[in-house]
Structure formats: structure tokens, C-alpha cells
PDB file of C-alpha atoms in Angstrom:
ATOM      1  CA  MET A 255     119.149  89.681 126.940  1.00 81.00           C
ATOM      2  CA  VAL A 256     115.643  88.611 127.330  1.00 88.00           C
ATOM      3  CA  TYR A 257     114.434  91.663 126.095  1.00 89.00           C
ATOM      4  CA  LEU A 258     117.032  91.527 123.272  1.00 89.00           C
ATOM      5  CA  THR A 259     115.963  88.417 122.095  1.00 90.00           C
ATOM      6  CA  ALA A 260     112.282  89.259 122.350  1.00 92.00           C
ATOM      7  CA  ALA A 261     112.981  92.287 120.190  1.00 89.00           C
ATOM      8  CA  MET A 262     114.730  90.463 117.756  1.00 90.00           C
ATOM      9  CA  ILE A 263     112.150  87.998 117.067  1.00 92.00           C
ATOM     10  CA  ALA A 264     109.724  90.525 116.545  1.00 91.00           C
ATOM     11  CA  ILE A 265     111.554  93.355 114.378  1.00 90.00           C
ATOM     12  CA  TRP A 266     112.636  89.731 112.602  1.00 90.00           C
ATOM     13  CA  LEU A 267     108.548  88.358 112.142  1.00 92.00           C
ATOM     14  CA  LEU A 268     107.461  91.850 111.751  1.00 92.00           C
ATOM     15  CA  THR A 269     110.275  91.913 108.039  1.00 90.00           C
ATOM     16  CA  PHE A 270     109.670  88.548 106.935  1.00 91.00           C
ATOM     17  CA  GLY A 271     106.025  88.346 107.719  1.00 94.00           C
ATOM     18  CA  TYR A 272     106.044  91.024 105.229  1.00 93.00           C
ATOM     19  CA  VAL A 273     107.750  90.011 102.977  1.00 92.00           C
ATOM     20  CA  PHE A 274     106.098  86.561 103.116  1.00 94.00           C
ATOM     21  CA  TYR A 275     102.646  88.596 102.800  1.00 94.00           C
ATOM     22  CA  LEU A 276     104.389  90.151  99.701  1.00 94.00           C
ATOM     23  CA  ILE A 277     105.035  87.303  98.250  1.00 93.00           C
ATOM     24  CA  GLN A 278     101.666  85.745  98.210  1.00 95.00           C
ATOM     25  CA  ARG A 279      99.814  88.533  97.177  1.00 95.00           C
ATOM     26  CA  THR A 280     101.990  88.951  94.454  1.00 94.00           C
ATOM     27  CA  LYS A 281     101.254  85.563  93.448  1.00 94.00           C
ATOM     28  CA  SER A 282      97.183  85.402  93.957  1.00 95.00           C
ATOM     29  CA  LEU A 283      97.255  88.898  91.778  1.00 95.00           C
ATOM     30  CA  GLU A 284      99.114  87.253  89.064  1.00 94.00           C
ATOM     31  CA  GLN A 285      96.819  84.432  89.033  1.00 95.00           C
ATOM     32  CA  GLU A 286      93.826  86.247  88.987  1.00 94.00           C
ATOM     33  CA  ILE A 287      94.839  88.221  86.308  1.00 94.00           C
ATOM     34  CA  ARG A 288      95.592  85.514  83.725  1.00 94.00           C
ATOM     35  CA  ALA A 289      92.203  84.075  84.976  1.00 93.00           C
ATOM     36  CA  LEU A 290      90.401  87.329  84.217  1.00 92.00           C
ATOM     37  CA  GLU A 291      92.221  87.965  80.852  1.00 91.00           C
ATOM     38  CA  THR A 292      91.442  84.087  80.061  1.00 90.00           C
ATOM     39  CA  LEU A 293      87.459  85.136  80.315  1.00 87.00           C
ATOM     40  CA  VAL A 294      88.107  88.626  78.703  1.00 85.00           C
ATOM     41  CA  LYS A 295      89.636  86.536  75.362  1.00 85.00           C
ATOM     42  CA  GLU A 296      86.873  84.043  75.470  1.00 83.00           C
ATOM     43  CA  ALA A 297      84.060  86.339  75.753  1.00 78.00           C
ATOM     44  CA  GLU A 298      85.864  88.503  73.221  1.00 78.00           C
ATOM     45  CA  LYS A 299      86.140  85.134  71.065  1.00 77.00           C
ATOM     46  CA  GLY A 300      82.221  84.403  71.841  1.00 71.00           C
ATOM     47  CA  ARG A 301      80.708  87.944  70.383  1.00 64.00           C
TER      48      ARG A 301
ATOM     49  CA  MET B1101     115.527  76.418  81.078  1.00 47.00           C
ATOM     50  CA  GLN B1102     114.334  79.613  81.112  1.00 52.00           C
ATOM     51  CA  ASN B1103     117.552  82.054  81.272  1.00 57.00           C
ATOM     52  CA  LYS B1104     115.934  84.410  83.210  1.00 64.00           C
ATOM     53  CA  LYS B1105     118.077  87.828  83.680  1.00 68.00           C
ATOM     54  CA  TRP B1106     119.103  89.831  86.083  1.00 75.00           C
ATOM     55  CA  GLY B1107     116.957  93.246  87.116  1.00 86.00           C
ATOM     56  CA  TRP B1108     118.224  95.928  89.508  1.00 88.00           C
ATOM     57  CA  LEU B1109     115.253  94.846  91.399  1.00 86.00           C
ATOM     58  CA  GLU B1110     117.523  91.561  92.031  1.00 88.00           C
ATOM     59  CA  LEU B1111     119.880  93.058  92.443  1.00 89.00           C
ATOM     60  CA  LEU B1112     118.576  95.624  94.790  1.00 90.00           C
ATOM     61  CA  THR B1113     116.877  92.274  97.287  1.00 90.00           C
ATOM     62  CA  VAL B1114     120.349  90.333  97.653  1.00 91.00           C
ATOM     63  CA  LEU B1115     122.140  93.857  98.444  1.00 92.00           C
ATOM     64  CA  ALA B1116     119.220  94.565 101.239  1.00 91.00           C
ATOM     65  CA  ALA B1117     119.790  91.065 101.661  1.00 91.00           C
ATOM     66  CA  ILE B1118     123.172  90.948 102.584  1.00 94.00           C
ATOM     67  CA  MET B1119     122.803  94.722 104.199  1.00 91.00           C
ATOM     68  CA  VAL B1120     120.212  93.057 106.621  1.00 90.00           C
ATOM     69  CA  ALA B1121     122.904  90.010 107.661  1.00 90.00           C
ATOM     70  CA  VAL B1122     125.864  92.350 108.173  1.00 93.00           C
ATOM     71  CA  ASN B1123     123.541  94.885 110.148  1.00 88.00           C
ATOM     72  CA  PHE B1124     122.943  91.402 112.765  1.00 86.00           C
ATOM     73  CA  TYR B1125     126.473  91.558 113.070  1.00 87.00           C
ATOM     74  CA  VAL B1126     127.265  95.395 113.597  1.00 86.00           C
ATOM     75  CA  GLY B1127     124.392  95.712 115.930  1.00 83.00           C
ATOM     76  CA  LEU B1128     124.804  92.415 118.305  1.00 84.00           C
ATOM     77  CA  ILE B1129     128.548  92.771 117.962  1.00 85.00           C
ATOM     78  CA  TYR B1130     130.556  95.342 116.643  1.00 86.00           C
ATOM     79  CA  ALA B1131     128.688  97.698 118.449  1.00 80.00           C
ATOM     80  CA  PRO B1132     129.808  97.916 122.015  1.00 80.00           C
ATOM     81  CA  ASP B1133     128.154  97.436 125.587  1.00 79.00           C
ATOM     82  CA  PRO B1134     127.482 101.388 126.482  1.00 75.00           C
ATOM     83  CA  SER B1135     129.269 101.686 129.419  1.00 72.00           C
ATOM     84  CA  ASN B1136     127.201 104.257 131.266  1.00 72.00           C
ATOM     85  CA  LEU B1137     124.838 102.190 131.909  1.00 70.00           C
ATOM     86  CA  GLN B1138     124.280 100.373 135.585  1.00 74.00           C
ATOM     87  CA  THR B1139     123.050  97.446 134.781  1.00 79.00           C
ATOM     88  CA  GLU B1140     123.707  93.606 132.424  1.00 75.00           C
ATOM     89  CA  VAL B1141     120.100  93.788 131.621  1.00 76.00           C
ATOM     90  CA  THR B1142     120.150  97.272 130.680  1.00 80.00           C
ATOM     91  CA  ARG B1143     123.532  97.361 128.452  1.00 82.00           C
ATOM     92  CA  LYS B1144     122.743  94.859 126.309  1.00 82.00           C
ATOM     93  CA  ALA B1145     118.719  95.884 126.180  1.00 80.00           C
ATOM     94  CA  GLN B1146     120.701  98.901 124.427  1.00 84.00           C
ATOM     95  CA  HIS B1147     121.502  96.975 121.010  1.00 88.00           C
ATOM     96  CA  ILE B1148     117.436  96.963 120.460  1.00 90.00           C
ATOM     97  CA  PHE B1149     118.396 100.532 119.643  1.00 88.00           C
ATOM     98  CA  TYR B1150     120.131  99.761 116.508  1.00 89.00           C
ATOM     99  CA  TYR B1151     117.328  98.309 114.976  1.00 90.00           C
ATOM    100  CA  HIS B1152     114.735  99.979 117.185  1.00 92.00           C
ATOM    101  CA  MET B1153     115.788 103.405 114.915  1.00 89.00           C
ATOM    102  CA  GLY B1154     116.344 101.340 111.512  1.00 91.00           C
ATOM    103  CA  MET B1155     112.852 100.643 111.835  1.00 92.00           C
ATOM    104  CA  ASN B1156     111.671 104.477 112.571  1.00 93.00           C
ATOM    105  CA  VAL B1157     114.006 105.374 109.587  1.00 92.00           C
ATOM    106  CA  MET B1158     111.109 102.899 107.086  1.00 93.00           C
ATOM    107  CA  ALA B1159     108.159 104.432 109.520  1.00 95.00           C
ATOM    108  CA  GLY B1160     109.204 107.716 109.038  1.00 95.00           C
ATOM    109  CA  LEU B1161     109.688 107.397 104.867  1.00 96.00           C
ATOM    110  CA  GLY B1162     107.312 105.546 104.845  1.00 96.00           C
ATOM    111  CA  MET B1163     105.087 108.502 105.596  1.00 96.00           C
ATOM    112  CA  LEU B1164     107.809 110.897 103.515  1.00 97.00           C
ATOM    113  CA  VAL B1165     106.232 109.167 100.462  1.00 97.00           C
ATOM    114  CA  ASN B1166     102.558 108.650 101.343  1.00 96.00           C
ATOM    115  CA  PHE B1167     102.795 112.708 101.693  1.00 97.00           C
ATOM    116  CA  ILE B1168     104.998 112.974  98.832  1.00 97.00           C
ATOM    117  CA  GLY B1169     102.828 110.811  96.531  1.00 96.00           C
ATOM    118  CA  SER B1170      99.345 112.180  97.945  1.00 96.00           C
ATOM    119  CA  VAL B1171     101.217 115.750  96.670  1.00 97.00           C
ATOM    120  CA  LEU B1172     101.974 114.090  93.576  1.00 97.00           C
ATOM    121  CA  TYR B1173      98.682 113.108  92.910  1.00 96.00           C
ATOM    122  CA  LEU B1174      97.323 115.911  93.296  1.00 95.00           C
ATOM    123  CA  LEU B1175      99.116 117.835  90.732  1.00 96.00           C
ATOM    124  CA  THR B1176      99.026 115.264  88.079  1.00 95.00           C
ATOM    125  CA  ARG B1177      96.098 113.015  89.043  1.00 94.00           C
ATOM    126  CA  ARG B1178      97.688 109.569  88.271  1.00 94.00           C
ATOM    127  CA  ARG B1179      96.984 106.573  89.517  1.00 92.00           C
ATOM    128  CA  PHE B1180     100.599 105.539  90.111  1.00 94.00           C
ATOM    129  CA  TRP B1181     101.109 107.909  92.543  1.00 96.00           C
ATOM    130  CA  ASP B1182      98.052 106.974  94.587  1.00 95.00           C
ATOM    131  CA  ALA B1183      99.598 103.409  94.589  1.00 95.00           C
ATOM    132  CA  VAL B1184     102.774 105.108  95.658  1.00 96.00           C
ATOM    133  CA  ALA B1185     101.076 106.879  98.822  1.00 96.00           C
ATOM    134  CA  ARG B1186      98.828 103.833  99.902  1.00 95.00           C
ATOM    135  CA  SER B1187     101.948 101.273  99.227  1.00 96.00           C
ATOM    136  CA  ALA B1188     104.023 103.706 101.565  1.00 96.00           C
ATOM    137  CA  ALA B1189     101.671 104.132 104.121  1.00 96.00           C
ATOM    138  CA  GLU B1190     101.139 101.184 104.428  1.00 96.00           C
ATOM    139  CA  ILE B1191     104.626 100.485 105.398  1.00 96.00           C
ATOM    140  CA  GLY B1192     104.562 103.495 107.588  1.00 96.00           C
ATOM    141  CA  VAL B1193     101.946 101.687 109.366  1.00 96.00           C
ATOM    142  CA  LEU B1194     103.520  98.387 109.576  1.00 95.00           C
ATOM    143  CA  PHE B1195     107.205  99.408 110.296  1.00 94.00           C
ATOM    144  CA  GLY B1196     105.332 102.016 113.279  1.00 95.00           C
ATOM    145  CA  ILE B1197     103.971  98.846 114.850  1.00 95.00           C
ATOM    146  CA  GLY B1198     108.029  97.231 115.379  1.00 94.00           C
ATOM    147  CA  VAL B1199     108.960 100.766 116.694  1.00 94.00           C
ATOM    148  CA  LEU B1200     106.195 100.966 119.316  1.00 94.00           C
ATOM    149  CA  VAL B1201     107.121  97.430 120.137  1.00 94.00           C
ATOM    150  CA  SER B1202     110.868  97.352 119.806  1.00 93.00           C
ATOM    151  CA  GLY B1203     110.479 100.503 122.308  1.00 92.00           C
ATOM    152  CA  SER B1204     108.691  99.258 125.236  1.00 92.00           C
ATOM    153  CA  LEU B1205     111.041  96.002 124.657  1.00 92.00           C
ATOM    154  CA  TRP B1206     113.953  98.506 125.269  1.00 90.00           C
ATOM    155  CA  ALA B1207     111.818 100.767 127.549  1.00 89.00           C
ATOM    156  CA  ARG B1208     111.487  98.193 130.278  1.00 89.00           C
ATOM    157  CA  PRO B1209     114.796  97.715 131.455  1.00 87.00           C
ATOM    158  CA  THR B1210     115.359 101.031 130.749  1.00 85.00           C
ATOM    159  CA  TRP B1211     112.472 102.968 131.794  1.00 85.00           C
ATOM    160  CA  ASN B1212     111.630 100.050 134.351  1.00 86.00           C
ATOM    161  CA  THR B1213     108.210 100.468 132.931  1.00 88.00           C
ATOM    162  CA  TRP B1214     107.004  98.890 129.258  1.00 91.00           C
ATOM    163  CA  TRP B1215     104.912 102.365 128.656  1.00 88.00           C
ATOM    164  CA  THR B1216     104.264 105.973 129.580  1.00 86.00           C
ATOM    165  CA  TRP B1217     102.726 109.176 127.665  1.00 90.00           C
ATOM    166  CA  ASP B1218     106.022 111.272 127.377  1.00 87.00           C
ATOM    167  CA  PRO B1219     105.369 113.447 124.327  1.00 88.00           C
ATOM    168  CA  ARG B1220     108.101 111.342 121.658  1.00 90.00           C
ATOM    169  CA  LEU B1221     105.668 108.237 122.682  1.00 91.00           C
ATOM    170  CA  THR B1222     102.213 109.416 122.658  1.00 92.00           C
ATOM    171  CA  THR B1223     102.717 111.282 119.307  1.00 94.00           C
ATOM    172  CA  ALA B1224     104.522 108.951 117.977  1.00 94.00           C
ATOM    173  CA  THR B1225     101.072 107.018 119.125  1.00 95.00           C
ATOM    174  CA  ILE B1226      99.373 109.414 117.428  1.00 95.00           C
ATOM    175  CA  THR B1227     100.916 109.165 114.209  1.00 95.00           C
ATOM    176  CA  ILE B1228     100.662 106.042 113.549  1.00 96.00           C
ATOM    177  CA  LEU B1229      96.547 105.995 114.222  1.00 96.00           C
ATOM    178  CA  LEU B1230      96.659 108.609 111.807  1.00 96.00           C
ATOM    179  CA  TYR B1231      97.946 106.709 108.691  1.00 96.00           C
ATOM    180  CA  ALA B1232      96.117 103.442 109.785  1.00 96.00           C
ATOM    181  CA  ALA B1233      92.955 105.182 109.459  1.00 95.00           C
ATOM    182  CA  TYR B1234      94.286 106.277 106.410  1.00 95.00           C
ATOM    183  CA  LEU B1235      94.527 103.098 105.497  1.00 94.00           C
ATOM    184  CA  MET B1236      90.492 101.990 106.974  1.00 93.00           C
ATOM    185  CA  LEU B1237      88.792 104.859 105.771  1.00 92.00           C
ATOM    186  CA  ARG B1238      89.907 105.283 102.087  1.00 91.00           C
ATOM    187  CA  ASN B1239      88.583 101.635 102.049  1.00 87.00           C
ATOM    188  CA  ALA B1240      84.804 102.782 102.751  1.00 89.00           C
ATOM    189  CA  VAL B1241      84.999 105.078  99.485  1.00 88.00           C
ATOM    190  CA  GLU B1242      83.945 103.013  96.637  1.00 85.00           C
ATOM    191  CA  ASP B1243      84.602 104.986  93.878  1.00 88.00           C
ATOM    192  CA  PRO B1244      88.814 104.444  93.273  1.00 87.00           C
ATOM    193  CA  ASP B1245      88.783 108.540  91.791  1.00 90.00           C
ATOM    194  CA  ARG B1246      87.124 109.742  94.729  1.00 92.00           C
ATOM    195  CA  GLN B1247      88.759 106.987  96.810  1.00 93.00           C
ATOM    196  CA  ALA B1248      92.662 108.391  95.482  1.00 93.00           C
ATOM    197  CA  ARG B1249      91.251 112.080  95.901  1.00 94.00           C
ATOM    198  CA  PHE B1250      89.743 111.936  99.442  1.00 94.00           C
ATOM    199  CA  ALA B1251      93.324 109.366 100.342  1.00 95.00           C
ATOM    200  CA  ALA B1252      95.580 112.557  98.554  1.00 95.00           C
ATOM    201  CA  VAL B1253      94.314 115.035 100.939  1.00 96.00           C
ATOM    202  CA  TYR B1254      94.341 113.445 103.880  1.00 95.00           C
ATOM    203  CA  GLY B1255      97.734 111.965 103.347  1.00 94.00           C
ATOM    204  CA  THR B1256      98.406 115.583 102.996  1.00 95.00           C
ATOM    205  CA  PHE B1257      97.173 116.778 105.941  1.00 95.00           C
ATOM    206  CA  ALA B1258      98.014 114.039 108.349  1.00 93.00           C
ATOM    207  CA  PHE B1259     101.513 114.406 107.714  1.00 95.00           C
ATOM    208  CA  ILE B1260     101.736 117.697 109.911  1.00 93.00           C
ATOM    209  CA  SER B1261     102.002 115.330 112.836  1.00 91.00           C
ATOM    210  CA  VAL B1262     104.990 113.259 111.480  1.00 92.00           C
ATOM    211  CA  PRO B1263     107.617 117.181 111.983  1.00 91.00           C
ATOM    212  CA  ILE B1264     105.747 117.503 115.225  1.00 92.00           C
ATOM    213  CA  THR B1265     106.649 114.003 116.483  1.00 89.00           C
ATOM    214  CA  PHE B1266     110.141 114.111 115.673  1.00 87.00           C
ATOM    215  CA  MET B1267     110.235 117.608 116.963  1.00 85.00           C
ATOM    216  CA  SER B1268     108.489 116.377 119.990  1.00 84.00           C
ATOM    217  CA  ILE B1269     111.775 115.380 122.071  1.00 81.00           C
ATOM    218  CA  ARG B1270     113.106 119.121 121.991  1.00 82.00           C
ATOM    219  CA  LEU B1271     109.812 120.955 122.198  1.00 80.00           C
ATOM    220  CA  TRP B1272     108.200 119.410 125.169  1.00 78.00           C
ATOM    221  CA  ARG B1273     109.948 117.920 128.571  1.00 75.00           C
ATOM    222  CA  THR B1274     110.727 114.096 127.815  1.00 74.00           C
ATOM    223  CA  ILE B1275     112.757 111.000 128.701  1.00 74.00           C
ATOM    224  CA  HIS B1276     113.175 109.560 125.669  1.00 78.00           C
ATOM    225  CA  PRO B1277     116.861 110.186 123.916  1.00 74.00           C
ATOM    226  CA  THR B1278     117.703 112.609 121.426  1.00 70.00           C
ATOM    227  CA  VAL B1279     119.395 110.886 118.514  1.00 66.00           C
ATOM    228  CA  PHE B1280     119.664 112.690 115.470  1.00 60.00           C
ATOM    229  CA  GLY B1281     120.963 116.200 116.649  1.00 57.00           C
ATOM    230  CA  GLY B1282     121.706 115.115 119.513  1.00 53.00           C
ATOM    231  CA  GLY B1283     124.784 118.062 120.044  1.00 51.00           C
ATOM    232  CA  ASP B1284     121.353 120.669 120.353  1.00 53.00           C
ATOM    233  CA  PRO B1285     121.099 122.576 123.772  1.00 54.00           C
ATOM    234  CA  ALA B1286     117.464 122.738 122.464  1.00 52.00           C
ATOM    235  CA  ALA B1287     117.691 119.206 122.970  1.00 50.00           C
ATOM    236  CA  LYS B1288     116.081 117.463 126.094  1.00 50.00           C
ATOM    237  CA  GLY B1289     117.444 113.882 126.478  1.00 50.00           C
ATOM    238  CA  ALA B1290     120.781 114.838 124.388  1.00 53.00           C
ATOM    239  CA  PHE B1291     123.800 112.026 124.840  1.00 57.00           C
ATOM    240  CA  ALA B1292     127.141 111.321 123.447  1.00 61.00           C
ATOM    241  CA  LEU B1293     127.610 108.608 121.355  1.00 70.00           C
ATOM    242  CA  GLY B1294     131.243 106.669 120.584  1.00 77.00           C
ATOM    243  CA  PRO B1295     132.315 105.668 117.323  1.00 81.00           C
ATOM    244  CA  HIS B1296     131.248 102.307 117.347  1.00 83.00           C
ATOM    245  CA  ILE B1297     128.054 103.062 118.247  1.00 83.00           C
ATOM    246  CA  ARG B1298     127.253 105.727 115.911  1.00 86.00           C
ATOM    247  CA  PHE B1299     128.502 103.778 113.140  1.00 88.00           C
ATOM    248  CA  ALA B1300     126.090 101.300 114.321  1.00 89.00           C
ATOM    249  CA  MET B1301     123.689 103.371 114.245  1.00 88.00           C
ATOM    250  CA  GLN B1302     124.492 105.253 111.143  1.00 90.00           C
ATOM    251  CA  PHE B1303     125.054 101.564 109.558  1.00 92.00           C
ATOM    252  CA  SER B1304     121.696 100.484 110.225  1.00 92.00           C
ATOM    253  CA  SER B1305     120.424 103.333 109.224  1.00 92.00           C
ATOM    254  CA  TRP B1306     121.377 102.681 105.707  1.00 94.00           C
ATOM    255  CA  THR B1307     120.503  99.303 106.343  1.00 94.00           C
ATOM    256  CA  PHE B1308     116.409 100.066 106.908  1.00 94.00           C
ATOM    257  CA  MET B1309     116.565 102.828 103.975  1.00 94.00           C
ATOM    258  CA  LEU B1310     117.878 100.023 101.279  1.00 95.00           C
ATOM    259  CA  VAL B1311     115.009  97.506 103.147  1.00 94.00           C
ATOM    260  CA  PHE B1312     112.452 100.603 102.591  1.00 95.00           C
ATOM    261  CA  LEU B1313     113.214 100.929  99.687  1.00 95.00           C
ATOM    262  CA  LEU B1314     112.390  97.058  98.144  1.00 95.00           C
ATOM    263  CA  PHE B1315     109.722  97.527 100.143  1.00 95.00           C
ATOM    264  CA  LEU B1316     108.217 100.058  98.109  1.00 96.00           C
ATOM    265  CA  VAL B1317     108.862  99.090  94.676  1.00 95.00           C
ATOM    266  CA  VAL B1318     107.044  95.495  95.488  1.00 94.00           C
ATOM    267  CA  ARG B1319     104.230  96.979  97.349  1.00 95.00           C
ATOM    268  CA  VAL B1320     104.212  99.373  94.247  1.00 95.00           C
ATOM    269  CA  ARG B1321     103.985  96.955  91.768  1.00 94.00           C
ATOM    270  CA  VAL B1322     101.649  94.443  94.298  1.00 95.00           C
ATOM    271  CA  ALA B1323      99.107  97.722  93.775  1.00 94.00           C
ATOM    272  CA  LEU B1324      99.958  97.927  90.381  1.00 94.00           C
ATOM    273  CA  LEU B1325      98.801  94.498  89.880  1.00 95.00           C
ATOM    274  CA  GLU B1326      95.474  95.139  92.150  1.00 93.00           C
ATOM    275  CA  GLU B1327      94.667  98.108  89.917  1.00 91.00           C
ATOM    276  CA  ARG B1328      94.851  95.735  86.964  1.00 93.00           C
ATOM    277  CA  VAL B1329      92.954  93.166  88.440  1.00 94.00           C
ATOM    278  CA  MET B1330      89.970  95.956  88.739  1.00 90.00           C
ATOM    279  CA  ALA B1331      90.374  96.796  86.104  1.00 90.00           C
ATOM    280  CA  LEU B1332      90.072  93.188  84.365  1.00 92.00           C
ATOM    281  CA  ARG B1333      87.527  92.538  86.736  1.00 90.00           C
ATOM    282  CA  GLN B1334      85.494  95.617  84.784  1.00 87.00           C
ATOM    283  CA  GLN B1335      85.806  94.993  81.445  1.00 87.00           C
ATOM    284  CA  VAL B1336      84.935  91.021  82.561  1.00 87.00           C
ATOM    285  CA  ASP B1337      81.768  92.684  83.924  1.00 85.00           C
ATOM    286  CA  ALA B1338      80.767  95.143  80.985  1.00 85.00           C
ATOM    287  CA  GLN B1339      81.157  92.108  78.548  1.00 81.00           C
ATOM    288  CA  LEU B1340      78.836  89.759  80.619  1.00 79.00           C
ATOM    289  CA  SER B1341      76.318  92.585  80.543  1.00 81.00           C
ATOM    290  CA  ARG B1342      76.616  93.111  77.502  1.00 76.00           C
ATOM    291  CA  GLY B1343      75.383  90.044  76.941  1.00 69.00           C
ATOM    292  CA  ALA B1344      78.703  87.764  75.765  1.00 51.00           C
ATOM    293  CA  GLU B1345      78.327  84.196  76.379  1.00 52.00           C
ATOM    294  CA  VAL B1346      81.128  83.662  79.089  1.00 51.00           C
ATOM    295  CA  ASP B1347      80.496  81.425  82.413  1.00 53.00           C
ATOM    296  CA  PRO B1348      82.279  83.435  85.197  1.00 51.00           C
ATOM    297  CA  MET B1349      82.056  79.704  87.009  1.00 50.00           C
ATOM    298  CA  GLU B1350      83.913  77.704  84.748  1.00 53.00           C
ATOM    299  CA  HIS B1351      86.663  79.602  85.236  1.00 51.00           C
ATOM    300  CA  ALA B1352      86.320  80.409  89.201  1.00 48.00           C
ATOM    301  CA  GLY B1353      88.742  77.626  89.642  1.00 45.00           C
ATOM    302  CA  SER B1354      91.674  78.382  87.597  1.00 42.00           C
TER     303      SER B1354
END
């Protein structure tokens, strides 16, 4: 039972860890895009 | 209050979550302990196989989609196919590592060793290392178009290792079980599956295929967002170099 438990922990940590990574990466990229778009707009206004 | 409509991605997520939950039941409870195994430890460890197989399906699909994406990029030069190939390789490597870890946890009670240089284990390790190298090497090329072109050529050739890994249990002497096509006389580790075990294997494979599809869609979206960030950064740099009065530090914390 110990090997099955260890395997289940490893498999689902990997799977849910990847889900968590994808969610965090999406959030941080969307935030960066918003900041960069604001910069671009301000630069266009300033010209 | 925002009333967001449900799209196909949300439906795919819910369906995958339900199948993962049912797969827990199918793999751990519905599938019986194999009667031909001698000890309680090996009978329980056999349940690992359903998830090990599922991860194998994900890793294999990742490498197959990487190959398709690479070929389509070379034919069309559309950045989208590069994003697909890169995303699929990442999933392939990650779940390939999962295959090795879960396989090792199954092998310890079954083969009495964590690891052996069996042809299947060796070819699988080489394949995963090839795709890990794909992810590392593509980052060594700075120009995005050259990077995509180099990665596409590499991805096309790296795929040769996938059928070799699949066929290794048929071509060479091995102790690894042959699950698909076990009735083939050329299969060295062939064994018969009972109906419950066969169903659990198939259900697990379908579940992980669905999870793969979901991960691929989300990872491609992330890759396209990364490309958008790169394009915007270049735009900002160009505007700054043209002398537009924008202070990037002003927005660094936002």
C-alpha cells in the first residue's frame, strides 16, 4: 500500500502542480500585458 | 455582477475534473487486485499501473503533437504551430518524468528494484532527455524566428525516438509488460487482461487523454500570451528609442 500511496501522491502533485503553474503564469502574463498596453498608450499620447 | 457565459474550455475543464474523480474510483476500487500476483504488496502496487499508463499516454501524445506542430510550422511558418509544438513538448517532458517516477514505484515491489537498464526504460529515458534538451536548447537561440525554425527541425527528428521506445518491448528482450497488442507473438511481456482490468486501463487512458487536451489548450494560450508580451515589449522599446517620453520605471510596480 505504501508504494501505491507514494505513486498517487507523486502523480497528483505533478498534475495539480502543473495546473497551479498554468494558472499563476496566465495571471502574471495578463497583468504584464495590461501594464505594457498602458505604457504603449501613454507613449502614443505623448507623441 | 459579471455574468460570464460558459465556453467549451470551461465545459472541458468540468468534464476532465469529473473523469479524474471517477478515475480515482475505477483505478483504486473498481479494478480488482490481480489474482496471479503472489503478495499483497505487489497486488496493491499493480493499481499504480492504471495511472502510469495514463501518464504514458499523455507523454506520448505530447511528443506526437510536438512532431505535428513542428512539421506544420516548417510548412506554414505560422508562429501558432511553434506555440503548439513548444507547449506539447513541455507536457510530454513533465508527464514523461511522471511515467518514470510512477514506473519506478511500481517496479520496486514487482521487480524488486527501483531501476534497471531494461530496453524500454532506457529508450524512454533517452526520449525524455531528448525533449528536455529541446526545451533548453530552443531558449539558447535569441531570434524568435530562428528559434522556432531550429526547434521545429529538432522536434521533427527527435520524434524518431518515440516509435523506437514504443517498439522496444517487441524488438528486444525485456521484462517490461506489453499492454497494447499483448496478443502479438512478438511481444515479449504479453499477458491477458480481465474485463475489469481492461476497462480500468481504457478508462484511465481516455481520462488522461482528456486532461492532455485541456492542458494543451491552456498551455498554448499561455504561449500566445508570452508572444504578446514579447511583441509589446518590442513596441515599448521601439517607442522609447524614438524618444517618446515614457518612464518605464513609473509602471514597473503596476
